[in-house]
Coordinates of C-alpha atoms in Angstrom, one line a residue:
M12 CA -9.7 9.8 -2.7
S13 CA -13.1 8.8 -4.0
P14 CA -13.4 5.2 -3.3
P15 CA -12.1 3.1 -6.7
E16 CA -14.9 3.0 -9.3
R17 CA -15.4 -0.4 -9.0
G18 CA -17.9 -1.0 -11.7
R19 CA -15.0 -1.1 -14.0
M20 CA -12.4 -3.4 -12.2
V21 CA -12.3 -7.3 -13.6
P22 CA -12.9 -9.7 -10.5
L23 CA -10.6 -11.9 -9.0
A24 CA -12.0 -14.6 -9.9
V25 CA -12.9 -13.8 -12.9
L26 CA -9.4 -14.1 -13.5
L27 CA -8.5 -17.1 -11.6
K28 CA -11.5 -19.5 -13.2
R29 CA -9.6 -18.0 -16.9
E30 CA -6.5 -19.1 -15.9
L31 CA -7.8 -22.8 -14.6
S32 CA -10.1 -22.6 -17.9
N33 CA -6.5 -22.4 -19.8
E34 CA -3.4 -24.6 -20.0
K35 CA -2.2 -24.7 -16.3
I36 CA 0.5 -21.8 -15.4
E37 CA 3.7 -22.6 -13.4
D38 CA 4.4 -19.7 -10.9
P39 CA 6.9 -17.7 -12.8
E40 CA 10.6 -17.0 -12.3
I41 CA 11.4 -14.1 -9.7
L42 CA 14.7 -12.3 -10.3
T43 CA 15.4 -9.5 -8.3
G44 CA 18.4 -6.2 -8.1
V45 CA 19.1 -4.0 -5.3
A46 CA 21.0 -0.7 -5.1
V47 CA 22.0 1.4 -3.0
Q48 CA 23.7 5.3 -2.8
T49 CA 24.3 6.3 0.6
K50 CA 24.2 10.1 2.0
K51 CA 22.5 9.7 5.4
G52 CA 22.4 6.0 6.1
E53 CA 18.3 6.2 6.3
D54 CA 17.0 4.4 3.6
F55 CA 16.1 0.2 4.3
T56 CA 15.2 -2.6 2.0
F57 CA 13.2 -5.9 2.0
V58 CA 13.3 -8.5 0.4
N59 CA 12.1 -12.3 0.5
I60 CA 11.0 -14.3 -2.5
D61 CA 10.4 -17.4 -0.8
C62 CA 8.0 -16.5 2.1
Q63 CA 4.8 -19.6 2.9
R64 CA 1.5 -18.9 3.2
W65 CA -0.8 -21.3 4.2
A66 CA -4.4 -21.5 2.4
R67 CA -6.7 -24.4 3.5
N68 CA -4.2 -26.7 4.2
A69 CA -1.8 -26.3 1.5
V70 CA 1.3 -24.4 1.3
G71 CA 2.0 -22.0 -1.4
T72 CA 4.9 -18.8 -1.5
F73 CA 4.7 -15.7 -2.7
S74 CA 7.9 -12.7 -2.5
A75 CA 7.7 -9.5 -0.4
F76 CA 9.7 -6.3 -0.9
G77 CA 9.9 -3.3 0.9
L78 CA 11.6 0.0 1.2
F79 CA 11.8 2.3 4.1
D80 CA 13.2 6.0 3.6
G81 CA 13.7 6.6 7.4
H82 CA 13.7 10.7 8.0
N83 CA 14.9 11.9 12.0
G84 CA 16.2 9.0 12.7
S85 CA 16.8 5.3 11.2
A86 CA 14.4 3.7 14.1
A87 CA 10.9 3.7 12.2
A88 CA 12.9 2.8 8.9
V89 CA 14.3 -0.4 10.6
Y90 CA 10.9 -1.4 13.3
A91 CA 9.0 -1.1 9.9
K92 CA 10.9 -3.7 7.8
D93 CA 11.3 -5.9 10.7
N94 CA 7.7 -6.2 11.8
L95 CA 5.3 -5.0 8.5
L96 CA 5.4 -7.9 6.6
D97 CA 4.2 -10.5 9.9
N98 CA 1.8 -7.6 10.8
V99 CA -0.1 -7.8 7.4
L100 CA 0.0 -11.7 7.7
N101 CA -1.6 -11.9 10.9
A102 CA -4.5 -9.7 9.4
V103 CA -5.0 -12.2 6.7
P104 CA -7.7 -15.0 8.8
Q105 CA -6.7 -18.9 8.4
N106 CA -7.9 -21.0 6.2
L107 CA -8.7 -19.0 2.9
S108 CA -8.4 -20.6 -0.5
R109 CA -5.8 -18.3 -3.2
E110 CA -9.1 -16.6 -4.2
E111 CA -10.0 -15.3 -1.1
W112 CA -6.2 -14.8 0.0
L113 CA -5.8 -12.6 -2.2
A114 CA -8.8 -11.0 -2.1
A115 CA -8.4 -10.2 1.9
L116 CA -4.2 -8.2 1.2
P117 CA -6.1 -4.8 0.0
R118 CA -7.6 -4.5 4.1
A119 CA -5.0 -6.8 5.8
M120 CA -2.1 -4.3 4.4
V121 CA -4.4 -1.4 5.9
A122 CA -4.2 -3.0 9.1
G123 CA -0.5 -4.1 9.0
F124 CA 0.8 -0.3 8.5
V125 CA -1.6 1.1 11.0
K126 CA -0.8 -1.5 13.8
T127 CA 2.7 -1.2 12.9
D128 CA 2.2 2.5 13.3
I129 CA 0.9 2.1 16.5
D130 CA 2.7 -0.5 18.0
F131 CA 6.4 1.8 17.1
Q132 CA 5.0 5.2 18.3
E133 CA 4.5 3.2 22.2
K134 CA 8.4 3.2 21.7
A135 CA 7.9 7.1 22.4
Q136 CA 10.7 7.0 19.4
K137 CA 10.2 10.1 17.5
S138 CA 11.4 8.8 13.5
G139 CA 9.3 8.3 11.2
T140 CA 9.5 6.6 7.6
T141 CA 7.8 6.6 4.3
A142 CA 6.8 3.0 2.9
T143 CA 6.0 0.7 0.0
F144 CA 5.3 -2.6 0.2
V145 CA 4.6 -5.2 -2.8
I146 CA 3.4 -8.2 -2.7
V147 CA 3.8 -10.6 -5.2
D148 CA 1.2 -14.1 -5.6
G149 CA 1.5 -15.7 -8.9
M150 CA 1.3 -12.6 -11.5
V151 CA -1.1 -10.9 -8.6
V152 CA 0.8 -7.9 -7.3
T153 CA -0.5 -5.5 -4.4
V154 CA 1.2 -2.8 -2.8
G155 CA 0.2 -0.4 -0.4
S156 CA 2.3 3.0 0.1
V157 CA 2.4 5.4 2.4
G158 CA 4.8 8.9 1.5
D159 CA 6.5 9.9 -1.3
S160 CA 8.4 6.5 -2.4
S161 CA 7.3 4.5 -5.5
C162 CA 6.8 1.2 -7.4
I163 CA 6.1 1.5 -11.4
L164 CA 5.4 -1.5 -13.1
E165 CA 6.4 -1.6 -17.0
S166 CA 4.6 -4.4 -18.8
A167 CA 6.3 -7.3 -20.7
E168 CA 4.4 -5.3 -23.6
G169 CA 6.3 -1.8 -22.8
A170 CA 3.5 -0.1 -20.5
V171 CA 4.3 2.0 -17.7
Y172 CA 2.0 1.8 -14.4
S173 CA 2.5 3.4 -11.4
L174 CA 0.8 1.2 -8.9
S175 CA 1.7 3.3 -5.2
G176 CA 0.3 7.1 -4.4
D177 CA 2.3 10.3 -3.9
H178 CA 1.7 11.6 -0.1
R179 CA 4.3 14.6 -0.6
L180 CA 2.1 17.8 0.1
E181 CA 2.9 20.1 -3.0
D182 CA 2.0 17.0 -5.1
N183 CA -1.6 16.1 -3.4
V184 CA -4.5 18.7 -2.9
E185 CA -6.4 15.6 -1.7
E186 CA -4.2 15.6 1.4
V187 CA -4.2 19.2 1.9
E188 CA -7.6 20.1 1.7
R189 CA -8.5 16.4 4.7
I190 CA -5.6 17.8 6.7
M191 CA -7.3 21.4 6.3
A192 CA -10.4 20.4 6.9
S193 CA -9.6 18.3 9.7
G194 CA -8.4 21.1 12.0
G195 CA -4.6 21.1 10.4
E196 CA -2.1 23.4 9.5
V197 CA -0.4 23.9 5.9
G198 CA 1.8 26.5 4.9
R199 CA 6.0 26.8 4.3
L200 CA 8.3 28.0 6.3
N201 CA 8.3 31.7 7.3
M202 CA 11.0 33.5 7.1
V203 CA 12.5 36.8 8.5
G204 CA 10.3 39.6 6.7
G205 CA 7.6 37.8 5.8
A206 CA 9.1 35.6 3.0
E207 CA 8.2 32.1 2.5
I208 CA 10.1 29.1 1.2
G209 CA 10.8 25.5 0.4
P210 CA 7.6 22.6 0.1
L211 CA 3.9 22.7 1.6
R212 CA 4.4 21.6 5.2
C213 CA 1.8 20.2 8.0
W214 CA 2.5 22.0 11.2
P215 CA 3.2 21.0 14.1
G216 CA 6.2 19.3 13.0
G217 CA 7.0 20.7 9.4
L218 CA 6.5 17.3 7.7
C219 CA 6.4 17.5 4.6
L220 CA 4.4 14.6 3.7
S221 CA 0.7 13.7 4.6
R222 CA 1.1 9.9 5.5
S223 CA 4.1 8.0 7.2
I224 CA 4.6 5.5 9.9
G225 CA 5.9 6.9 13.1
D226 CA 6.4 10.7 13.8
M227 CA 4.6 10.5 16.7
D228 CA 5.5 14.4 17.3
V229 CA 4.2 16.2 14.1
G230 CA 0.3 15.8 15.0
E231 CA -2.7 13.1 14.2
F232 CA -2.6 14.5 10.9
I233 CA -0.1 12.3 9.5
V234 CA -2.0 8.8 9.2
P235 CA -0.5 5.2 8.0
V236 CA -3.3 4.3 6.5
P237 CA -1.7 3.0 2.7
H238 CA -2.6 3.8 -0.5
V239 CA -3.4 0.0 -2.3
K240 CA -3.7 -0.9 -5.6
Q241 CA -3.6 -4.7 -6.7
V242 CA -3.1 -5.6 -10.7
K243 CA -2.6 -9.0 -12.6
L244 CA 0.1 -8.9 -14.8
S245 CA -0.5 -11.0 -18.6
N246 CA 1.2 -14.3 -18.3
A247 CA 4.2 -12.8 -19.7
G248 CA 4.9 -10.9 -16.8
G249 CA 6.5 -8.0 -16.2
R250 CA 9.1 -5.8 -13.7
L251 CA 8.9 -3.3 -11.0
I252 CA 11.1 -0.6 -9.9
I253 CA 10.6 0.8 -6.9
G254 CA 12.6 3.6 -5.7
S255 CA 13.1 5.9 -2.7
D256 CA 12.1 9.8 -3.8
G257 CA 16.7 10.2 -4.3
V258 CA 15.7 8.1 -7.4
W259 CA 12.2 10.2 -8.8
D260 CA 12.8 13.3 -7.9
A261 CA 16.2 12.7 -10.4
L262 CA 14.8 10.6 -13.1
S263 CA 10.8 10.6 -14.6
F264 CA 9.1 7.0 -14.7
E265 CA 10.1 6.9 -18.5
A266 CA 13.7 7.8 -17.7
A267 CA 14.5 4.5 -15.1
T268 CA 12.4 2.6 -17.6
A269 CA 14.6 3.9 -20.6
C270 CA 18.2 3.4 -19.0
S271 CA 17.5 0.2 -17.5
S272 CA 15.3 -1.8 -20.7
G273 CA 17.0 -4.9 -21.3
L274 CA 19.2 -5.2 -18.6
P275 CA 19.0 -7.9 -15.8
A276 CA 17.7 -7.4 -12.3
D277 CA 20.8 -6.4 -10.2
I278 CA 22.1 -4.4 -13.4
A279 CA 19.3 -2.6 -14.2
A280 CA 19.1 -1.4 -10.2
A281 CA 22.5 -0.3 -10.1
Q282 CA 22.0 2.0 -13.7
I283 CA 19.0 3.9 -12.2
V284 CA 20.8 4.4 -9.5
K285 CA 24.1 5.4 -11.5
E286 CA 21.1 7.8 -13.8
A287 CA 20.1 9.6 -10.7
V288 CA 23.4 10.1 -9.2
Q289 CA 24.6 11.8 -12.8
A290 CA 21.2 13.8 -12.9
K291 CA 20.8 15.1 -9.3
G292 CA 24.5 14.1 -7.2
V293 CA 23.7 13.0 -4.0
H294 CA 22.0 14.6 -1.7
D295 CA 19.7 12.1 -0.3
D296 CA 19.9 8.6 0.2
I297 CA 19.5 6.7 -3.1
T298 CA 17.8 3.1 -3.2
C299 CA 16.0 0.8 -6.3
I300 CA 14.8 -2.2 -6.1
V301 CA 14.1 -4.3 -9.2
V302 CA 11.9 -7.1 -9.3
D303 CA 11.8 -9.1 -12.5
I304 CA 8.6 -11.3 -12.9
L305 CA 9.3 -13.4 -15.7
P306 CA 7.2 -16.9 -17.0
P307 CA 8.9 -20.0 -16.7
E308 CA 12.1 -21.5 -18.2
K309 CA 12.4 -17.7 -19.9
L310 CA 15.0 -15.5 -20.5
P311 CA 14.8 -11.6 -19.1
P312 CA 12.7 -10.5 -21.9
V313 CA 13.5 -7.3 -24.0
P314 CA 10.5 -4.7 -23.6
A315 CA 9.5 -4.0 -27.3
P316 CA 10.3 -0.4 -28.9
K317 CA 7.9 1.7 -27.8
K318 CA 6.1 3.5 -30.0
Q319 CA 7.2 7.2 -30.7
G320 CA 3.7 9.7 -31.0
K321 CA 1.6 7.1 -29.1
G322 CA 1.2 7.5 -24.9
V323 CA 2.0 4.1 -23.0
F324 CA 2.5 6.4 -19.6
K325 CA -0.4 5.8 -18.0
S326 CA -0.9 6.7 -14.2
M327 CA -3.3 4.5 -11.8
F328 CA -2.2 6.9 -8.4
R329 CA -5.2 9.3 -10.6
R330 CA -6.6 6.4 -12.5
K331 CA -9.2 4.4 -10.9
S332 CA -8.9 1.9 -14.1
C333 CA -6.9 0.5 -16.2
E334 CA -8.9 1.0 -20.3
P335 CA -7.9 -0.6 -22.9
S336 CA -6.4 0.6 -25.6
S337 CA -8.6 0.3 -28.9
T338 CA -6.8 -2.6 -30.2
H339 CA -7.7 -4.7 -27.1
T340 CA -10.2 -5.6 -25.1
A341 CA -10.4 -6.4 -21.4
T342 CA -10.9 -10.0 -21.8
E343 CA -7.5 -10.2 -23.9
P344 CA -4.5 -12.2 -21.9
D345 CA -1.6 -9.7 -22.7
L346 CA -3.4 -6.8 -20.8
V347 CA -2.5 -5.2 -17.3
E348 CA -5.7 -5.7 -15.5
E349 CA -6.8 -3.7 -12.3
L350 CA -8.5 -5.8 -9.3
F351 CA -8.7 -2.9 -6.7
E352 CA -7.3 0.9 -5.7
D353 CA -8.2 2.7 -2.7
G354 CA -6.7 6.2 -1.4
S355 CA -9.3 7.0 1.0
A356 CA -7.4 8.0 4.6
A357 CA -10.5 7.0 6.2
L358 CA -9.8 3.9 8.7
A359 CA -13.2 2.7 8.7
D360 CA -13.6 2.9 5.0
R361 CA -10.8 1.2 4.0
L362 CA -11.3 -1.5 6.8
D363 CA -15.4 -1.8 6.0
M364 CA -14.8 -3.6 2.1
E365 CA -17.1 -5.2 0.7
Y366 CA -15.4 -8.8 2.1
P367 CA -17.7 -11.6 4.7
I368 CA -16.5 -9.8 8.3
C369 CA -16.7 -13.1 9.2
N370 CA -14.6 -14.9 6.8
M371 CA -12.0 -11.8 7.6
F372 CA -11.5 -11.3 11.5
K373 CA -12.7 -13.3 14.3
L374 CA -16.0 -11.2 16.2
F375 CA -14.3 -10.4 19.1
M376 CA -10.3 -9.2 17.8
C377 CA -9.3 -5.3 16.7
A378 CA -8.7 -5.8 13.6
V379 CA -6.1 -3.5 12.9
C380 CA -4.1 -5.0 16.4
Q381 CA -5.6 -8.4 16.8
V382 CA -5.8 -7.8 20.4
E383 CA -8.7 -10.4 21.9
F384 CA -11.0 -9.1 23.5
K385 CA -14.2 -9.5 26.0
P386 CA -17.5 -9.7 24.1
G387 CA -18.6 -5.8 24.7
E388 CA -15.7 -4.5 24.9
G389 CA -14.7 -3.7 21.0
T390 CA -15.7 -0.2 19.4
S391 CA -17.3 -0.9 16.2
V392 CA -15.6 1.2 13.2
H393 CA -18.8 2.3 12.2
A394 CA -19.6 4.4 15.9
G395 CA -20.0 8.2 15.8
S396 CA -20.2 8.2 12.4
S397 CA -24.2 8.8 10.2
Q398 CA -25.1 5.4 10.5
A399 CA -24.1 4.7 13.8
G400 CA -28.0 5.0 15.2
R401 CA -28.9 2.1 12.6
L402 CA -25.7 -0.2 13.4
R403 CA -26.9 -3.6 15.5
P404 CA -24.3 -5.8 17.9
W405 CA -22.2 -7.9 15.1
D406 CA -22.4 -5.1 12.9
G407 CA -17.9 -5.1 12.7
P408 CA -15.3 -5.5 12.0
F409 CA -14.4 -3.7 15.5
L410 CA -11.7 -2.5 17.5
C411 CA -10.1 -2.2 20.7
H412 CA -9.7 1.1 22.8
P413 CA -6.5 2.1 21.6
C414 CA -7.2 1.9 18.1
Y415 CA -10.3 3.2 18.0
V416 CA -9.0 6.5 19.6
K417 CA -5.7 6.3 17.0
K418 CA -8.7 6.4 14.3
E419 CA -10.4 9.3 15.5
A420 CA -7.7 11.0 15.9
M421 CA -6.4 9.5 12.5
E422 CA -9.8 11.2 10.5
G423 CA -9.8 14.7 13.2
R424 CA -12.0 13.8 15.5
K425 CA -11.9 13.2 19.5
A426 CA -13.4 10.2 20.4
P427 CA -16.7 9.6 22.6
N428 CA -15.9 8.0 25.7
P429 CA -17.5 4.5 25.6
S430 CA -18.7 4.8 29.5
L431 CA -20.7 7.9 28.1
N432 CA -22.2 5.8 25.1
P433 CA -26.4 6.1 26.1
N434 CA -26.7 2.5 23.7
P435 CA -23.7 1.0 23.3
N436 CA -24.7 -2.0 21.9
Q437 CA -25.3 -0.2 18.9
N438 CA -21.3 -0.1 19.0
S439 CA -19.6 -2.3 20.6
A440 CA -19.4 -6.3 20.0
A441 CA -22.1 -8.6 20.7
G442 CA -22.3 -10.4 24.2
E443 CA -23.2 -8.8 27.5

């Protein structure tokens, strides 16, 4: 997937300053509902509406939600549920302003997902899990996702947006091309007589997803690097619907919002699951989390009726920006505004976002697992790339050796032996 068209993005600083210039807006009310129809017992959810963050001696709160759809057992889903939030937060430096904290979240999502995967694989368990993880801070929503669970947003104005990626090989040509270009094989099950059946799968292992956490037995082409999207809601708020594939195999995004329109969050989640069961039966776990983000002291709004003949569904997985309609401009306060989106599987690209490296990570700390190392031991994420020859000793971010090896494997390359590097100072952290 190509990098986002940053020229169309709305800078976060502009939006936050816009808020300060108007009447101060209090934190929104967060109302949640969770519904589950169990078949295999491998779906797990995480809901916490009172998480704390520290920003320059001030304590703020945010909400976090996760949906983890396990396969080949539940161990990976349980581990991700218990550890992903901490791993994301540990990748955000201390003493940031709120603006800096929000800007750091997309890269922290990447580091947190990869660390969770590396740590779980050290347990030598073979299960895997999808992960759709959502952080809500004020009206800013940040979503990281691997696998085929999805998070959608219904704005207060009635438009529907996709905030997550779909990593099913059957539906994602870019991921098929990535795996094959790295030397992997993609194909369907072969039956006796040469007939091919079922969805596209990655071999070895036969997983039909290109990204997940865990799955140590299916090769390095299955990566834990998440698709990340960050948006700012209008002051009127909106509704998030996070569903496992059991929901989306049965319902379209529009159908899910239509059947739950106007209902409180808990009843809405139950209704979506009920509709999915009626449409497809119970062939898999069906899990839904509904999150209403409401202005303070306001009752849950009833979404405005959608006008027939006017398209309101906007796919943000394929598009890189939320284009304004002809009746609105990008500066009006009633639009969902996009801050960031990137779905690249290349870890080096994702860790090297345009954000001051000295503010993001300590110089002698792995950007993924956060382990501290001595000067000269870290390896730049750019080592081995076309720009490696132009690196300065302090060009980071840096990875410890295990994480660097994992990065190279994820990108279909064999990591070079650091001891054979003719000029290690070009690729390693500064220091003798």
